[in-house]
mmCIF file of C-alpha atoms in Angstrom:
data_model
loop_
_atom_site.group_PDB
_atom_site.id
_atom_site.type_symbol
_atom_site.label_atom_id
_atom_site.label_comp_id
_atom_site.label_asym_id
_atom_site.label_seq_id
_atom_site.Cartn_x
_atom_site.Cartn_y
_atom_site.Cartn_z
ATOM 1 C CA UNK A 22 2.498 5.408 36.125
ATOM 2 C CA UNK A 23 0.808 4.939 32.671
ATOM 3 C CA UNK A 24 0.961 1.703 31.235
ATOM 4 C CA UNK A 25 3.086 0.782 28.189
ATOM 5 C CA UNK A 26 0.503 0.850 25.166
ATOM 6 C CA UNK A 27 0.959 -1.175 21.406
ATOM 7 C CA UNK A 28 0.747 0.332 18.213
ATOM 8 C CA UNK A 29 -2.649 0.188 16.252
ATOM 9 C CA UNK A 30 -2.386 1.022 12.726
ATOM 10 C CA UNK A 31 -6.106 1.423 10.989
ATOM 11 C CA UNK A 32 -5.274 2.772 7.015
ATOM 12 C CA UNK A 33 -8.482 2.944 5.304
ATOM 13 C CA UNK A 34 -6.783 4.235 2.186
ATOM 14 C CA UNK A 35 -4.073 5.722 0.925
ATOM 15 C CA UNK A 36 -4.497 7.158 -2.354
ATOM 16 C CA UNK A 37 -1.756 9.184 -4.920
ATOM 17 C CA UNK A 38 -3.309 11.256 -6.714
ATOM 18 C CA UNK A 39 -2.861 11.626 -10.078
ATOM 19 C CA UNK A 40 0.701 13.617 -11.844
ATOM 20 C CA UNK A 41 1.078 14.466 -15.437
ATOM 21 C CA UNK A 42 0.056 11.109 -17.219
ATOM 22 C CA UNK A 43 -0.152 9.006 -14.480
ATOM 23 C CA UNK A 44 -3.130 7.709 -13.313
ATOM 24 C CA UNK A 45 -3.592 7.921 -9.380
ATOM 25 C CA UNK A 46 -2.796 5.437 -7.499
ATOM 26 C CA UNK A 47 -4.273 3.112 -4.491
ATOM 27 C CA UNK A 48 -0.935 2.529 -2.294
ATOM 28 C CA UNK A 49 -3.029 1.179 0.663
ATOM 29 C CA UNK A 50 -6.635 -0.190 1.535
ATOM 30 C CA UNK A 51 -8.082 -1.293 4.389
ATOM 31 C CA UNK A 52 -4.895 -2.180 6.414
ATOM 32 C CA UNK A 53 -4.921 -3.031 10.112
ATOM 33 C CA UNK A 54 -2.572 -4.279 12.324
ATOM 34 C CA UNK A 55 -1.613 -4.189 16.155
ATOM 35 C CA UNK A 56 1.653 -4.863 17.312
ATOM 36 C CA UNK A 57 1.931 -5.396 20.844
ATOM 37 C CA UNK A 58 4.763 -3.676 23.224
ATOM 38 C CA UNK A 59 8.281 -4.923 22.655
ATOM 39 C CA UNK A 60 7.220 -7.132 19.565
ATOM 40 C CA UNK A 61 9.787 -7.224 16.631
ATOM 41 C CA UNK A 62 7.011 -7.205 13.620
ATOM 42 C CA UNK A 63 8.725 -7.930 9.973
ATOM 43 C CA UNK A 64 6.374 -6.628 7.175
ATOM 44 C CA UNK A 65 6.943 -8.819 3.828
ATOM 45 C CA UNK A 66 5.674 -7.971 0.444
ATOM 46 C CA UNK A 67 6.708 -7.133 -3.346
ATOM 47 C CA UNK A 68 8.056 -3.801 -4.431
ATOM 48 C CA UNK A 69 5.500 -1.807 -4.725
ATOM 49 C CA UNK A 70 3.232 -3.249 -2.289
ATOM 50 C CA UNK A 71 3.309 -0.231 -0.016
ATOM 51 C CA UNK A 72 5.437 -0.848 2.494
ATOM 52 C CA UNK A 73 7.611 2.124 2.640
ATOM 53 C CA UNK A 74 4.378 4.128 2.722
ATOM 54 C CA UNK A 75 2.753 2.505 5.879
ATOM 55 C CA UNK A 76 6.226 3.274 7.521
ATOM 56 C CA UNK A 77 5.476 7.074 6.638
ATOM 57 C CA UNK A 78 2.070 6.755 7.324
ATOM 58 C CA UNK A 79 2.912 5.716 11.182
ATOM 59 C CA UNK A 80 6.169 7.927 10.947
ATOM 60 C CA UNK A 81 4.217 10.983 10.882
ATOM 61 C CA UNK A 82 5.563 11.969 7.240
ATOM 62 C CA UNK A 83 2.520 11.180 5.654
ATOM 63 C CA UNK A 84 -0.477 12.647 7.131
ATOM 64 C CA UNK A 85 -2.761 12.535 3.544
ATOM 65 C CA UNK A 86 -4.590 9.046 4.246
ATOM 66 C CA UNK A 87 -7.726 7.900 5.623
ATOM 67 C CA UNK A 88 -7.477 6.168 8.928
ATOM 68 C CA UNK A 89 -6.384 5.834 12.279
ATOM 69 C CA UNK A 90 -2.208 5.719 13.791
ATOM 70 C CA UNK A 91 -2.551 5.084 17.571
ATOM 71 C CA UNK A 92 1.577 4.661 18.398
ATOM 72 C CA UNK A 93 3.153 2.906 21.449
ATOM 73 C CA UNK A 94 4.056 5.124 24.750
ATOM 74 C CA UNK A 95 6.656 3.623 27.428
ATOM 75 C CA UNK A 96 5.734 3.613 30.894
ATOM 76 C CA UNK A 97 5.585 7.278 32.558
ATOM 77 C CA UNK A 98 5.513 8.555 29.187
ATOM 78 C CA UNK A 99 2.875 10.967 28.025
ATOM 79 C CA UNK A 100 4.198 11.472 23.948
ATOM 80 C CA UNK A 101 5.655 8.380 21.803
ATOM 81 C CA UNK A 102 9.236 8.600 20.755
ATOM 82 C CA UNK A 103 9.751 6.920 17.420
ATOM 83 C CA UNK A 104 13.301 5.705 15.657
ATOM 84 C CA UNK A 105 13.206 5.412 11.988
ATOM 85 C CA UNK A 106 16.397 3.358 10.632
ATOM 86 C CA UNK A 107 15.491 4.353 6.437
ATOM 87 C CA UNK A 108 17.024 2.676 3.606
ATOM 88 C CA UNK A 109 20.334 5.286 3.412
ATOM 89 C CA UNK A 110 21.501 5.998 6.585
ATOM 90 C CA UNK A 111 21.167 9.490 6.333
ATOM 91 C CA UNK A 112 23.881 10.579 8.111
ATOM 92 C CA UNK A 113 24.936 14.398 8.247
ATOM 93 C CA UNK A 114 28.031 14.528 5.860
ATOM 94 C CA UNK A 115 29.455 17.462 7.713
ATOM 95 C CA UNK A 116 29.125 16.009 11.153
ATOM 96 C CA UNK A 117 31.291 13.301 12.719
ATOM 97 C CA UNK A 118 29.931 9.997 13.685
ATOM 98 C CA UNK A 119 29.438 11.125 17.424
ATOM 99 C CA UNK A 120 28.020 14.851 16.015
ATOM 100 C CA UNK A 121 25.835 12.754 13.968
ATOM 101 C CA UNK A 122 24.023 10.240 17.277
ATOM 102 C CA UNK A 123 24.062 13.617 19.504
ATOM 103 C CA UNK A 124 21.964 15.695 17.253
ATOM 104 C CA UNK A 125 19.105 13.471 17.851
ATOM 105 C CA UNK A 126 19.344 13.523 21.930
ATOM 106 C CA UNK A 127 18.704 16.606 24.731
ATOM 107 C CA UNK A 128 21.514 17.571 26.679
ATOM 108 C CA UNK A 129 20.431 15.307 29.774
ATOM 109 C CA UNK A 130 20.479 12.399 27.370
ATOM 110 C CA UNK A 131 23.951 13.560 26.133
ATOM 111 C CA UNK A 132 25.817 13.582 29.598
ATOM 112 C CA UNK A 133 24.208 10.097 30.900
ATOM 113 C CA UNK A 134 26.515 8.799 28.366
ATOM 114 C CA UNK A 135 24.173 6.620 26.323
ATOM 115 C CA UNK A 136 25.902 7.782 23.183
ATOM 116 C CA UNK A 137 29.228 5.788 24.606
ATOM 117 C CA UNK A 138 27.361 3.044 25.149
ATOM 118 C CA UNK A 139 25.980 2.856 21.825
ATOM 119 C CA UNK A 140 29.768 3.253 20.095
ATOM 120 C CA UNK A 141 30.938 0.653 21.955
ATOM 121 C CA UNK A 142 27.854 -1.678 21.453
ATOM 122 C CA UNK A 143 28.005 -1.037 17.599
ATOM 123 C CA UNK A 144 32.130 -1.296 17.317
ATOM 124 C CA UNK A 145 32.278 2.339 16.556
ATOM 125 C CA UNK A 146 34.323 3.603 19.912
ATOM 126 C CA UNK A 147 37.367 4.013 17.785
ATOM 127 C CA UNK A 148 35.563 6.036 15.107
ATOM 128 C CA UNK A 149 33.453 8.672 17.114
ATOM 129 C CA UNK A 150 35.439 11.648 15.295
ATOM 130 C CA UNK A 151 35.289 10.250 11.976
ATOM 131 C CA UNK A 152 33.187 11.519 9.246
ATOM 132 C CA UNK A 153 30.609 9.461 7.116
ATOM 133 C CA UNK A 154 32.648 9.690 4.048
ATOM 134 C CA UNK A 155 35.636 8.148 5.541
ATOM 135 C CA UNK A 156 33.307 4.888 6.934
ATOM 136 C CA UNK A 157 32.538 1.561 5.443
ATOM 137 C CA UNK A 158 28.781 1.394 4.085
ATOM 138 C CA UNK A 159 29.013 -1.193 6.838
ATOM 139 C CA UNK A 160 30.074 0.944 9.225
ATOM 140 C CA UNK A 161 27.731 4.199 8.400
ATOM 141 C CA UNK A 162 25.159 1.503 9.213
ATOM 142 C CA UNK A 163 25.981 0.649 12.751
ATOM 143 C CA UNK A 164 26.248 4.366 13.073
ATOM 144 C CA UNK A 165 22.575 4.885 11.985
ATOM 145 C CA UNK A 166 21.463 1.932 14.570
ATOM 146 C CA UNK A 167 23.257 3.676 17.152
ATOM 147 C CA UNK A 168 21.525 6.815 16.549
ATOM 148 C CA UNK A 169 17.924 5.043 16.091
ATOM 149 C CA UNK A 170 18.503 3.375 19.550
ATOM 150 C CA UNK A 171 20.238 6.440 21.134
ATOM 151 C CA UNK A 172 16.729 8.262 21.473
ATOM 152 C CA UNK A 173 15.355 5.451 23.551
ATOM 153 C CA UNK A 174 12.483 4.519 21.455
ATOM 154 C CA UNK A 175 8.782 3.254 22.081
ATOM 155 C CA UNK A 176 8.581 2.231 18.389
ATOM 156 C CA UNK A 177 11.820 1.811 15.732
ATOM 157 C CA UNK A 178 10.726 1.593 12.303
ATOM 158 C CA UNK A 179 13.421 0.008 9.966
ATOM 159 C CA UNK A 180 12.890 0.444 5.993
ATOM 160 C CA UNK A 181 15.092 -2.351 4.610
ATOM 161 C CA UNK A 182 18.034 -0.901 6.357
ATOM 162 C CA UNK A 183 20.331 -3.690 4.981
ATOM 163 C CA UNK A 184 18.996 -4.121 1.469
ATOM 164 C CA UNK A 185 21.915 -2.528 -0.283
ATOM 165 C CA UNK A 186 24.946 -4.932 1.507
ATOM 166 C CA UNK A 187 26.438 -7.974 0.719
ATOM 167 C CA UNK A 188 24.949 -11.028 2.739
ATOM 168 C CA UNK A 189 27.912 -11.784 5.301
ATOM 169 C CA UNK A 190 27.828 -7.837 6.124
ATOM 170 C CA UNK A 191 24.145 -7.556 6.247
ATOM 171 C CA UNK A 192 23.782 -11.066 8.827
ATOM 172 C CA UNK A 193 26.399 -9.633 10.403
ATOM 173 C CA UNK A 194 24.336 -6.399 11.439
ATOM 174 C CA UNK A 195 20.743 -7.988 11.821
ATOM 175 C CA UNK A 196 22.574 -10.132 14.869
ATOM 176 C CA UNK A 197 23.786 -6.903 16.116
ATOM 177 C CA UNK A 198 20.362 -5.396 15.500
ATOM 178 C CA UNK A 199 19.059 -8.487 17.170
ATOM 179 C CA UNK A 200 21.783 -7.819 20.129
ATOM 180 C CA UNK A 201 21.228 -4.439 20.763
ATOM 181 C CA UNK A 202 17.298 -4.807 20.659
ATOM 182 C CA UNK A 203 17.970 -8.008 23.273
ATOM 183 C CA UNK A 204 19.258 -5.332 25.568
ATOM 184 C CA UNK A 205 16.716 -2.310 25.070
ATOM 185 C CA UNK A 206 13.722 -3.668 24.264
ATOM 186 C CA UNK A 207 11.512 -1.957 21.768
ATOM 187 C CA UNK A 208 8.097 -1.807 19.779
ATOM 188 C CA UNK A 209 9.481 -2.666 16.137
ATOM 189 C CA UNK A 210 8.121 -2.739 12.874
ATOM 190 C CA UNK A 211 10.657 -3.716 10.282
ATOM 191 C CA UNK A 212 10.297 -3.980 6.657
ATOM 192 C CA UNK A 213 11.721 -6.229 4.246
ATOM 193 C CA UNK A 214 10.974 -8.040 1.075
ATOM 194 C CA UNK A 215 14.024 -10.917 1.869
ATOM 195 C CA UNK A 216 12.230 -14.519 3.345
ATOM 196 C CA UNK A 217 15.110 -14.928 5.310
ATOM 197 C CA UNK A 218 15.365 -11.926 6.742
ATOM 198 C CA UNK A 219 12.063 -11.908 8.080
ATOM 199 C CA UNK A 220 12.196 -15.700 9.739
ATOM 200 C CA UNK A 221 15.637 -14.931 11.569
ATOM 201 C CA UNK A 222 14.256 -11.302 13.359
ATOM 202 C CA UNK A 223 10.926 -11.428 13.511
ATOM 203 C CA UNK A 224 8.100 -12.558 16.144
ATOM 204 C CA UNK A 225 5.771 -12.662 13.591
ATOM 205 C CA UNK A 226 5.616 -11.834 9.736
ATOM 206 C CA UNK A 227 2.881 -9.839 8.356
ATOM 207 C CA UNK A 228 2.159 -10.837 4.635
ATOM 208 C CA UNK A 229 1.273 -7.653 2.537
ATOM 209 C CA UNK A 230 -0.636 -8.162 -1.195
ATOM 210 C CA UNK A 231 -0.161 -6.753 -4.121
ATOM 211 C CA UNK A 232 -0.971 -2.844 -4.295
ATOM 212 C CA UNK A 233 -3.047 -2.026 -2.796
ATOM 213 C CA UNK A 234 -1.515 -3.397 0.168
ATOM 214 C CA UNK A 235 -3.395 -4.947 2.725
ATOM 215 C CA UNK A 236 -2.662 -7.617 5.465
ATOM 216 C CA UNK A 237 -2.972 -11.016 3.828
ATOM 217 C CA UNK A 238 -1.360 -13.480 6.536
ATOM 218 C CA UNK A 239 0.169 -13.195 9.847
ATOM 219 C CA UNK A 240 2.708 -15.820 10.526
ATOM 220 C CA UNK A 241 4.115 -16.033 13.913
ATOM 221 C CA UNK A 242 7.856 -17.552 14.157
ATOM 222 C CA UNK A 243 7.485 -19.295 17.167
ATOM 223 C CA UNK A 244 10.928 -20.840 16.926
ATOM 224 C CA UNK A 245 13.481 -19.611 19.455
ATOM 225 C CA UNK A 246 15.846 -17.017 18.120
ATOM 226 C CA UNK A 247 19.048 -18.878 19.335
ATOM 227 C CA UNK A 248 17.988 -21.901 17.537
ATOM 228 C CA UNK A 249 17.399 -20.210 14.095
ATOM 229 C CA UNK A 250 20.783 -19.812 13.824
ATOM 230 C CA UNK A 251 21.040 -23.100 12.984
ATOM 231 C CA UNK A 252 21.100 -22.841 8.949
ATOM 232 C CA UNK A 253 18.361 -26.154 8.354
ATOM 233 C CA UNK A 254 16.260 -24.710 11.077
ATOM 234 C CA UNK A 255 16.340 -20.997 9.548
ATOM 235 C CA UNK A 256 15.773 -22.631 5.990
ATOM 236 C CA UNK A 257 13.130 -24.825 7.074
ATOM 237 C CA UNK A 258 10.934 -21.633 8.755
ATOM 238 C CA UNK A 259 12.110 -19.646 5.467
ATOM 239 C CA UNK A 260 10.562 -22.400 3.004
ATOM 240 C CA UNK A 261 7.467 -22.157 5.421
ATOM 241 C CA UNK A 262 7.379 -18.572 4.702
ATOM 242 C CA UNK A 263 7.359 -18.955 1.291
ATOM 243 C CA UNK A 264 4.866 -21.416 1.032
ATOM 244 C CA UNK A 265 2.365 -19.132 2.660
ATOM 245 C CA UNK A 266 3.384 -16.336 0.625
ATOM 246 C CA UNK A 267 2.139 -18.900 -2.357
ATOM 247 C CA UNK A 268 -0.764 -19.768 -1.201
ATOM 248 C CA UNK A 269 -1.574 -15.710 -0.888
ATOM 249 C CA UNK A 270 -0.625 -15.324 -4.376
ATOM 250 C CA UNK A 271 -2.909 -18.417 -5.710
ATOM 251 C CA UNK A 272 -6.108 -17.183 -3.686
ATOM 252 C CA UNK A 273 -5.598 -13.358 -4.895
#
């Protein structure tokens, strides 16, 4: 049986090139980073910084870059399977919230009943006939978890899935994200530009510059997850956070 493997991102550059008026633009430069099998990875930087783009870049979306993608593989695996949780959830308007998670999945992974599982894990059980336009924004979220985990994943890449909620609904779901992960551990790389966001999921926080982006600082959380709930804890790793994200700015 092969052995699990990490992801190894190598980004040379990424370069826009230049539309109408605009000058192009350097998204990207000399970026590297490894993150090792089953590591939950937050990427923090400014809008702008490129973060959306590295997630295409290792997506597959975005092949026009110089560099090197080498992505995870699970064990007796030959091809990576990759989740991507974007910013909308994405979900098919004209397919119900079960439709929707069964798209994604063969029909073997259909009848072993993993897309049960997942309702019931994400609250949705009572909802799996329900279109998108009748849920919560809440709710169309757990949905688009549940379909990022149904596909059993060697790498889930999350684009600030819970930028556009308010606080108690967007906790809410990064403990379920943190719940769900707990029980099918995954490669994740997970962006976000919020401080504490980063210090209550993460293993380790990669600090991006300015564009072009490029790793500035690694900062590894080494602080139990059940004791960051703890607000003083979880503010006192969050002002740590910050602090190094100062420093970055002053030496740039």
């Amino acid at each position: 049986m092969a052995p699990v493997s990490d992801l190894e991102i190598d980004v040379r550059e990424k370069r826009y090139p230049a539309v109408g008026g605009a000058a192009p633009h350097l998204a990207l430069k000399d970026l590297r980073i490894t993150v090792r099998h089953a590591e939950f990875v937050c990427v923090l930087g400014a809008s702008g910084c490129g973060k959306t783009t590295l997630l295409n870049i290792v997506a597959g979306l975005d092949r026009d870059f110089a560099g090197r993608i080498a992505l995870p593989t699970g064990p007796g695996k030959t091809e990576p399977v990759v989740g991507y949780v974007f910013q909308n959830p994405r979900l098919l308007p004209w397919r119900t919230v079960i439709e929707n998670i069964r798209l994604v999945l063969n029909p073997a992974q259909v009848r072993s009943g993993i897309v049960e599982e997942l309702l019931a894990a994400t609250g949705l059980q009572d909802f799996p006939q329900v279109y998108p336009e009748r849920l919560s924004v809440g709710m169309t979220r757990r949905a688009a978890l549940a379909r990022a985990f149904a596909v059993r994943p060697d790498l889930l890449l999350m684009d600030e899935p819970f930028v556009s909620l308010d606080e108690p609904t967007a906790h809410r779901l990064r403990l379920l994200l943190l719940e769900i992960w707990g029980r099918r551990p995954t490669t994740v790389l997970f962006v976000t530009h919020d401080t504490r966001e980063a210090v209550l999921l993460a293993d380790r926080v990669i600090l991006l510059t300015p564009a072009p982006g490029t790793v500035a600082a690694e900062v590894p959380i080494d602080v139990p997850r059940a004791e960051r709930a703890d607000p003083a804890i979880l503010e006192r790793l969050r002002r740590r956070l910050i602090g190094e994200r100062a420093n970055l700015l002053r030496a740039l």
